Short mmCIF file of C-alpha atoms in Angstrom, two decimals:
data_model
loop_
_atom_site.label_atom_id
_atom_site.label_comp_id
_atom_site.label_asym_id
_atom_site.label_seq_id
_atom_site.Cartn_x
_atom_site.Cartn_y
_atom_site.Cartn_z
CA GLU K 144 3.46 -5.79 23.90
CA VAL K 145 5.21 -4.69 20.65
CA GLN K 146 8.43 -2.88 20.48
CA LEU K 147 10.90 -1.77 17.91
CA VAL K 148 14.27 -0.14 18.93
CA GLU K 149 16.35 1.05 16.00
CA SER K 150 20.14 1.71 17.01
CA GLY K 151 23.21 1.99 14.52
CA GLY K 152 22.73 5.86 13.59
CA GLY K 153 25.86 8.33 13.25
CA LEU K 154 27.94 10.62 11.65
CA VAL K 155 29.07 9.48 8.52
CA GLN K 156 31.49 11.13 5.74
CA PRO K 157 29.92 11.70 2.41
CA GLY K 158 30.50 8.15 0.54
CA GLY K 159 30.95 6.14 3.72
CA SER K 160 28.56 3.53 4.84
CA LEU K 161 26.57 2.41 7.59
CA ARG K 162 24.43 -0.25 8.96
CA LEU K 163 21.30 0.25 10.71
CA SER K 164 19.52 -2.76 13.55
CA CYS K 165 16.40 -2.51 14.64
CA ALA K 166 15.41 -4.98 17.02
CA ALA K 167 11.70 -6.53 17.95
CA SER K 168 9.95 -7.39 20.61
CA GLY K 169 6.37 -8.70 21.07
CA PHE K 170 5.65 -10.74 17.22
CA THR K 171 7.78 -12.17 14.71
CA VAL K 172 9.43 -10.06 12.04
CA SER K 173 9.27 -12.65 9.65
CA SER K 174 5.62 -12.60 10.19
CA ASN K 175 5.02 -9.40 9.15
CA TYR K 176 6.24 -6.86 5.73
CA MET K 177 8.80 -4.13 7.48
CA SER K 178 10.04 -1.08 6.02
CA TRP K 179 12.00 1.59 7.07
CA VAL K 180 10.98 5.44 6.63
CA ARG K 181 13.45 8.55 6.97
CA GLN K 182 12.83 12.09 7.77
CA ALA K 183 15.28 15.01 6.78
CA PRO K 184 15.04 17.43 9.46
CA GLY K 185 12.81 19.64 9.16
CA LYS K 186 11.08 17.75 6.84
CA GLY K 187 8.31 15.63 6.29
CA LEU K 188 8.53 11.54 6.04
CA GLU K 189 9.57 9.62 2.97
CA TRP K 190 9.44 6.12 2.68
CA VAL K 191 13.36 3.91 1.63
CA SER K 192 12.58 -0.11 1.75
CA VAL K 193 10.02 -2.86 2.55
CA ILE K 194 10.87 -6.29 3.42
CA TYR K 195 7.83 -8.72 2.74
CA SER K 196 7.67 -11.95 4.95
CA GLY K 197 8.52 -13.85 1.99
CA GLY K 198 11.67 -12.44 1.93
CA SER K 199 11.18 -9.89 -1.45
CA THR K 200 12.23 -5.94 -1.42
CA TYR K 201 11.85 -2.74 -2.53
CA TYR K 202 13.31 0.48 -2.58
CA ALA K 203 12.17 3.97 -3.26
CA ASP K 204 14.37 5.34 -6.26
CA SER K 205 16.44 7.84 -3.82
CA VAL K 206 18.13 4.51 -2.68
CA LYS K 207 17.12 1.73 -4.71
CA GLY K 208 21.24 0.26 -5.85
CA ARG K 209 23.08 1.54 -2.24
CA PHE K 210 20.35 1.18 0.34
CA THR K 211 19.81 -2.99 1.69
CA ILE K 212 17.15 -4.33 3.39
CA SER K 213 17.58 -7.34 5.39
CA ARG K 214 16.30 -9.59 8.36
CA ASP K 215 17.60 -12.04 11.28
CA ASN K 216 15.27 -14.29 12.00
CA SER K 217 17.22 -15.66 14.48
CA LYS K 218 17.23 -12.45 16.17
CA ASN K 219 14.25 -11.02 15.30
CA THR K 220 16.30 -8.02 13.73
CA LEU K 221 15.36 -5.77 10.72
CA TYR K 222 18.71 -4.33 8.96
CA LEU K 223 19.69 -1.57 6.59
CA GLN K 224 22.62 -1.37 5.60
CA MET K 225 23.30 1.86 3.20
CA ASN K 226 26.23 2.48 1.40
CA SER K 227 27.36 5.76 -1.04
CA LEU K 228 25.82 8.06 1.63
CA ARG K 229 24.94 11.47 0.33
CA ALA K 230 24.32 14.61 2.36
CA GLU K 231 20.72 14.27 1.24
CA ASP K 232 20.18 10.86 3.32
CA THR K 233 21.00 12.77 6.89
CA ALA K 234 17.84 12.05 8.02
CA VAL K 235 16.04 10.48 11.27
CA TYR K 236 15.40 6.50 9.80
CA TYR K 237 12.42 4.80 11.64
CA CYS K 238 11.43 1.36 11.05
CA ALA K 239 7.83 0.35 11.29
CA ARG K 240 5.87 -2.88 10.86
CA ASP K 241 3.25 -3.06 8.74
CA PRO K 242 1.11 -6.18 8.58
CA PRO K 243 0.88 -7.81 5.77
CA GLY K 244 -1.09 -6.29 3.00
CA THR K 245 -2.18 -3.69 4.85
CA GLY K 246 -0.45 -1.35 3.94
CA VAL K 247 -0.77 0.39 7.18
CA PHE K 248 2.54 1.17 9.35
CA ASP K 249 0.73 0.43 12.96
CA TYR K 250 3.55 0.15 15.18
CA TRP K 251 7.23 2.37 14.80
CA GLY K 252 10.46 2.05 16.57
CA GLN K 253 11.79 5.77 18.30
CA GLY K 254 13.88 6.33 15.26
CA THR K 255 17.97 6.89 14.67
CA LEU K 256 19.47 9.75 13.77
CA VAL K 257 22.13 9.56 10.66
CA THR K 258 24.27 12.34 9.19
CA VAL K 259 26.14 12.68 6.52
CA SER K 260 28.82 15.16 6.57
CA SER K 261 32.57 15.46 6.14
CA ASP L 382 3.76 7.40 -8.92
CA ILE L 383 0.68 8.77 -7.00
CA GLN L 384 1.01 12.24 -5.92
CA MET L 385 -0.61 13.02 -2.58
CA THR L 386 -1.21 16.89 -1.35
CA GLN L 387 -2.75 18.31 1.65
CA SER L 388 -4.03 20.95 3.24
CA PRO L 389 -3.62 23.05 4.59
CA SER L 390 0.08 22.85 5.22
CA SER L 391 -0.84 24.52 8.71
CA LEU L 392 -3.16 25.99 10.56
CA SER L 393 -3.79 27.74 13.68
CA ALA L 394 -7.59 26.81 16.29
CA SER L 395 -8.26 26.95 19.66
CA VAL L 396 -9.05 25.05 22.15
CA GLY L 397 -12.91 23.01 21.37
CA ASP L 398 -12.65 24.24 18.25
CA ARG L 399 -13.93 21.65 14.88
CA VAL L 400 -10.11 21.33 13.11
CA THR L 401 -10.38 19.77 9.04
CA ILE L 402 -7.61 18.53 6.82
CA THR L 403 -7.76 17.22 3.29
CA CYS L 404 -5.88 15.07 2.04
CA GLN L 405 -6.08 14.51 -2.08
CA ALA L 406 -4.56 11.58 -4.04
CA SER L 407 -3.28 12.17 -7.64
CA GLN L 408 -5.35 9.36 -8.90
CA ASP L 409 -7.82 7.36 -7.73
CA ILE L 410 -6.69 4.80 -4.29
CA SER L 411 -9.88 3.22 -3.43
CA ASN L 412 -9.67 3.61 0.17
CA TYR L 413 -6.14 2.77 0.84
CA LEU L 414 -5.51 6.11 2.75
CA ASN L 415 -4.03 6.36 6.41
CA TRP L 416 -3.18 9.18 8.73
CA TYR L 417 -0.98 9.54 11.42
CA GLN L 418 0.32 12.27 14.16
CA GLN L 419 3.42 13.11 15.42
CA LYS L 420 4.39 15.67 17.91
CA PRO L 421 7.83 17.22 17.73
CA GLY L 422 11.01 14.57 18.35
CA LYS L 423 8.36 11.87 18.02
CA ALA L 424 7.80 8.60 16.04
CA PRO L 425 4.58 9.39 13.90
CA LYS L 426 1.18 7.07 15.36
CA LEU L 427 -1.19 5.61 13.60
CA LEU L 428 -4.89 7.32 14.10
CA ILE L 429 -6.75 6.07 10.97
CA TYR L 430 -6.71 2.99 9.01
CA ASP L 431 -8.68 2.52 5.77
CA ALA L 432 -9.56 6.05 5.72
CA SER L 433 -12.33 5.76 7.90
CA ASN L 434 -11.52 3.34 10.62
CA LEU L 435 -9.69 4.48 14.16
CA GLU L 436 -7.28 2.65 15.45
CA THR L 437 -7.07 1.07 18.82
CA GLY L 438 -7.32 2.93 21.91
CA VAL L 439 -7.68 6.57 19.32
CA PRO L 440 -9.81 8.76 21.12
CA SER L 441 -13.14 9.04 18.96
CA ARG L 442 -12.60 13.51 18.76
CA PHE L 443 -10.26 12.23 15.87
CA SER L 444 -12.10 10.58 12.67
CA GLY L 445 -11.18 10.31 8.54
CA SER L 446 -14.02 9.88 5.46
CA GLY L 447 -13.62 10.05 1.87
CA SER L 448 -12.93 7.57 -1.10
CA GLY L 449 -10.46 7.44 -4.16
CA THR L 450 -9.11 10.41 -3.86
CA ASP L 451 -10.86 12.98 -1.48
CA PHE L 452 -10.29 12.38 1.97
CA THR L 453 -10.94 14.63 5.20
CA PHE L 454 -9.47 14.04 8.18
CA THR L 455 -11.42 16.14 11.48
CA ILE L 456 -10.49 16.39 15.32
CA SER L 457 -14.46 17.59 16.48
CA SER L 458 -12.86 19.09 19.49
CA LEU L 459 -9.39 20.57 19.65
CA GLN L 460 -7.42 19.69 22.69
CA PRO L 461 -4.10 20.79 24.03
CA GLU L 462 -2.76 17.42 23.51
CA ASP L 463 -3.51 17.21 19.55
CA ILE L 464 -0.75 19.79 18.97
CA ALA L 465 1.44 17.77 16.06
CA THR L 466 1.71 17.37 12.58
CA TYR L 467 -0.48 15.03 10.62
CA TYR L 468 0.23 13.09 7.57
CA CYS L 469 -2.38 10.99 4.97
CA GLN L 470 0.16 8.23 3.36
CA GLN L 471 -1.45 5.99 0.53
CA TYR L 472 -0.32 2.76 -0.37
CA ASP L 473 0.19 0.61 -4.00
CA ASN L 474 1.19 -2.72 -3.83
CA LEU L 475 2.55 -3.07 -7.69
CA PRO L 476 5.38 -2.17 -7.14
CA PRO L 477 5.12 -1.83 -3.02
CA LEU L 478 5.10 2.36 -2.59
CA PHE L 479 4.36 4.56 -0.22
CA THR L 480 3.84 7.87 -0.20
CA PHE L 481 3.19 10.65 2.73
CA GLY L 482 1.18 13.66 2.08
CA PRO L 483 3.64 16.94 3.21
CA GLY L 484 1.68 16.99 6.23
CA THR L 485 0.27 19.80 8.26
CA LYS L 486 1.35 21.36 11.72
CA VAL L 487 -1.42 22.20 14.08
CA ASP L 488 -1.39 24.84 16.14
CA ILE L 489 -2.95 26.15 19.16
CA LYS L 490 -4.53 30.07 18.62
#
């Protein structure tokens, strides 16, 4: 059974850092494209970043230069390192699987809440 | 960047009604259009991929159609468990960019 479990969210001050984790089971992270998608309170969905099976990484303009996506193949886990956090980064962050080349998010985690506030 | 619009932003319908949501892309996206259902407090769930393909396990009352810039999502007979917000999503691969529509909130009248 495919499962994605996020962790690492919490309250952080503006300018601070946080690292989110997404532990996968039932499939191999490194064989898929994996994305982070976020949702601000009461708002819609916003794609944040993707890491390809080959290791290439891409980011939304809103987080470029501040966030870094990575994975640990030995732990079958996806990460999102978030630096220089701003109030507008407050959101539930979801990890999602995207079978290579499809552009389809077929499995999602339950989400982890990040709150940026002083 | 490709922009996605959805209409209506919300709707209220009776159980058994046919519900239709439209999604429009700012430029031709072929059939690279997916539909998701999100219930309050839950993660989104894939319903339709590549404009018209029903994801495994999704009830057949859900359907999608369209290509190019104009797409339609239909619930043929609204059920109480269909109360949710529905999002369309397109995919660009050069460079990769995933764009969601603003969502349509569906309620029971």
